[in-house]
XYZ file of N, CA and C in Angstrom:
267
model
N -16.212 115.011 1.488
C -16.028 115.685 3.258
C -17.527 115.718 3.212
N -18.549 114.662 4.316
C -19.216 114.541 5.151
C -19.966 115.740 5.989
N -19.119 115.831 6.101
C -20.096 117.289 7.739
C -19.210 118.730 7.128
N -20.448 119.614 6.845
C -20.042 121.203 6.916
C -20.606 121.864 8.536
N -19.131 122.567 8.487
C -19.835 123.726 9.664
C -20.778 124.888 9.618
N -21.683 125.572 9.546
C -21.924 127.342 9.187
C -22.230 127.780 9.842
N -21.491 129.258 10.786
C -22.064 130.136 11.620
C -22.060 131.673 11.392
N -22.819 133.113 12.675
C -22.662 133.123 12.372
C -22.698 134.616 13.716
N -22.670 135.631 13.988
C -22.824 135.361 15.006
C -24.512 136.269 15.261
N -24.637 136.513 16.577
C -25.789 136.569 17.028
C -26.550 138.379 16.661
N -25.480 138.883 16.879
C -26.253 140.604 16.172
C -26.025 140.744 14.208
N -26.309 139.454 13.709
C -26.143 139.544 12.637
C -26.704 138.271 12.186
N -27.996 138.246 12.823
C -28.475 136.617 12.167
C -29.173 136.866 10.398
N -28.411 137.905 9.886
C -29.320 138.238 8.562
C -28.010 137.830 7.674
N -26.845 138.020 8.331
C -25.219 137.854 7.711
C -24.806 138.426 8.010
N -23.827 138.693 6.963
C -22.903 137.435 6.792
C -22.400 136.461 7.875
N -22.968 135.389 6.616
C -22.759 133.662 7.082
C -21.390 132.902 6.410
N -20.130 132.643 7.499
C -19.402 131.619 7.448
C -19.479 130.242 7.328
N -19.132 130.156 5.911
C -19.951 128.789 5.395
C -18.270 127.518 5.256
N -17.637 127.499 5.198
C -16.655 126.846 5.679
C -15.680 127.328 5.539
N -13.787 126.581 5.532
C -12.735 127.137 5.710
C -11.862 126.837 4.511
N -10.789 127.177 4.254
C -9.641 126.660 3.143
C -9.577 125.366 2.993
N -10.147 124.048 3.920
C -10.331 123.344 2.966
C -11.889 123.101 2.217
N -12.881 123.535 2.612
C -14.008 123.370 2.399
C -14.230 122.586 0.749
N -14.791 121.810 0.195
C -15.183 121.606 -1.229
C -15.263 122.926 -1.604
N -14.798 123.055 -2.739
C -14.899 124.240 -3.808
C -16.393 123.767 -4.784
N -16.527 123.119 -5.267
C -17.974 122.775 -6.131
C -18.894 123.544 -4.653
N -18.803 122.531 -3.414
C -20.143 123.003 -2.860
C -19.827 124.817 -1.653
N -18.672 125.366 -2.190
C -18.577 126.998 -2.060
C -19.370 127.295 -2.942
N -19.219 127.206 -4.064
C -19.398 127.182 -5.412
C -20.987 127.408 -5.968
N -21.294 126.395 -5.385
C -22.651 126.315 -5.385
C -23.482 127.217 -4.077
N -22.654 127.034 -3.154
C -23.150 129.010 -2.641
C -23.202 129.869 -2.597
N -22.456 130.567 -3.682
C -22.115 131.277 -3.799
C -21.166 132.066 -3.163
N -20.794 131.044 -2.502
C -19.332 132.175 -0.804
C -17.842 132.291 -1.510
N -17.963 133.729 -1.050
C -16.450 133.753 -1.159
C -15.102 133.796 -0.331
N -13.880 133.691 -0.640
C -13.291 132.665 0.365
C -12.516 134.535 0.621
N -12.185 134.592 1.869
C -11.380 136.057 2.193
C -10.184 135.600 3.450
N -9.692 135.911 3.820
C -8.382 136.194 5.134
C -8.383 137.259 5.053
N -8.919 137.250 6.837
C -9.007 138.232 7.186
C -7.299 139.247 7.865
N -7.248 140.113 7.981
C -5.906 140.189 8.217
C -5.462 140.163 9.906
N -4.289 140.218 10.274
C -3.493 139.339 10.951
C -4.222 137.621 10.875
N -4.678 137.472 10.070
C -5.216 135.254 10.392
C -4.219 134.928 9.782
N -4.366 133.614 9.739
C -2.695 132.669 8.831
C -4.061 131.418 8.386
N -5.019 132.397 8.130
C -6.187 130.849 7.191
C -7.364 131.982 6.844
N -7.665 131.234 5.936
C -8.974 131.428 4.822
C -10.337 131.133 5.320
N -11.275 132.289 4.927
C -12.600 131.187 5.323
C -13.384 131.533 4.108
N -14.271 130.524 3.882
C -15.666 131.319 3.045
C -16.866 132.249 4.032
N -17.398 132.807 2.942
C -18.727 133.421 3.149
C -19.771 133.954 2.225
N -20.657 133.911 2.736
C -21.985 134.318 2.271
C -22.237 135.481 2.284
N -23.331 136.038 1.784
C -24.457 137.626 2.456
C -25.548 137.522 2.976
N -26.001 136.249 2.729
C -27.448 135.527 2.936
C -27.540 135.063 4.530
N -28.793 135.146 4.814
C -28.565 134.004 6.591
C -28.560 132.816 6.679
N -28.015 132.498 7.684
C -28.459 131.164 8.245
C -29.328 130.434 7.874
N -30.286 131.160 7.591
C -31.734 129.639 7.517
C -31.717 129.995 5.409
N -30.990 130.615 5.219
C -31.123 130.357 3.742
C -30.163 129.721 3.071
N -29.137 129.449 3.779
C -27.802 128.953 3.492
C -28.291 127.299 3.647
N -29.711 127.299 5.163
C -29.777 125.377 5.611
C -30.566 125.047 4.381
N -31.342 125.913 4.045
C -32.594 125.509 3.257
C -31.460 125.012 2.105
N -30.861 125.730 1.219
C -29.581 125.282 0.421
C -28.852 124.409 -0.014
N -28.044 123.777 1.628
C -27.356 122.631 1.717
C -28.136 121.490 2.017
N -29.639 122.049 2.515
C -30.442 120.767 2.447
C -31.075 120.102 1.079
N -31.236 120.862 0.200
C -31.551 120.723 -1.106
C -29.940 119.554 -1.826
N -28.922 120.046 -1.460
C -28.205 118.776 -1.662
C -27.946 117.971 -1.051
N -28.321 117.398 -0.026
C -28.274 116.312 0.478
C -28.323 116.827 1.937
N -27.757 117.661 2.402
C -27.143 117.591 4.077
C -28.052 117.563 5.012
N -27.858 117.500 6.391
C -29.113 117.430 7.388
C -28.450 118.314 8.960
N -29.552 118.909 9.432
C -28.356 119.585 10.109
C -28.291 118.445 11.729
N -26.693 118.054 11.542
C -26.917 117.692 13.233
C -26.870 118.253 14.688
N -26.363 118.773 14.714
C -26.209 120.085 15.862
C -26.053 121.742 15.750
N -26.423 121.963 16.567
C -26.382 123.646 16.788
C -26.133 123.921 17.766
N -25.835 124.983 18.338
C -25.283 125.586 19.827
C -24.796 126.859 19.374
N -25.010 127.309 20.335
C -24.493 128.868 20.463
C -22.663 129.133 21.311
N -22.378 129.044 21.181
C -20.720 130.163 21.477
C -20.744 131.233 21.752
N -20.847 131.807 23.120
C -20.262 133.006 23.186
C -21.425 134.412 22.333
N -21.170 134.738 21.447
C -21.523 135.359 20.378
C -22.130 135.325 19.573
N -21.672 133.810 18.859
C -21.638 133.097 17.377
C -22.991 131.512 17.277
N -23.444 131.563 16.324
C -24.536 130.703 16.561
C -23.594 129.599 15.263
N -23.801 128.224 15.759
C -22.842 127.067 15.048
C -23.642 126.111 14.648
N -24.170 125.131 13.351
C -24.354 124.908 12.894
C -23.076 123.755 12.412
N -24.026 122.002 12.734
C -23.212 121.376 12.141
C -24.134 120.573 10.742
N -23.450 119.993 9.838
C -24.415 119.566 8.779
C -23.840 118.220 8.213
N -24.445 117.457 8.338
C -23.832 115.557 7.533
C -24.889 115.414 6.581
N -23.810 114.643 5.092
C -24.128 114.908 4.664
C -23.444 112.536 4.374
N -24.642 112.228 3.866
C -24.890 110.640 3.954
C -23.413 110.284 2.495
N -22.121 110.092 2.731
C -21.280 110.681 1.079
C -22.208 109.462 -0.183
N -22.658 108.833 -0.556
C -23.398 108.440 -1.191
C -24.822 109.023 -2.537
N -24.268 110.732 -1.629
C -25.126 111.439 -2.205
C -24.039 112.028 -3.032
N -23.975 112.958 -4.289
C -23.621 113.957 -4.466
C -23.666 114.487 -5.612
N -23.409 115.999 -5.758
C -23.523 117.530 -5.740
C -23.923 117.404 -7.413
């Protein structure tokens, strides 16, 4: 899976950071130290870390991911990262 989306709420820039969904690569989620949670009322799971997005972006860069785009959606900041498939974790 060469793409990852990470996001955080603007008022929570210091964390937590959402780093994946239930279909995310478990080895990458383990590398990030992410925990899988399901919010009450949701029928899907998400992976979160307590670190701010900047530290998550630094960690992902170390394993070959690069930021493709970043945007603000309402009160949410979202980064899209890409990794060439020839690289491995």
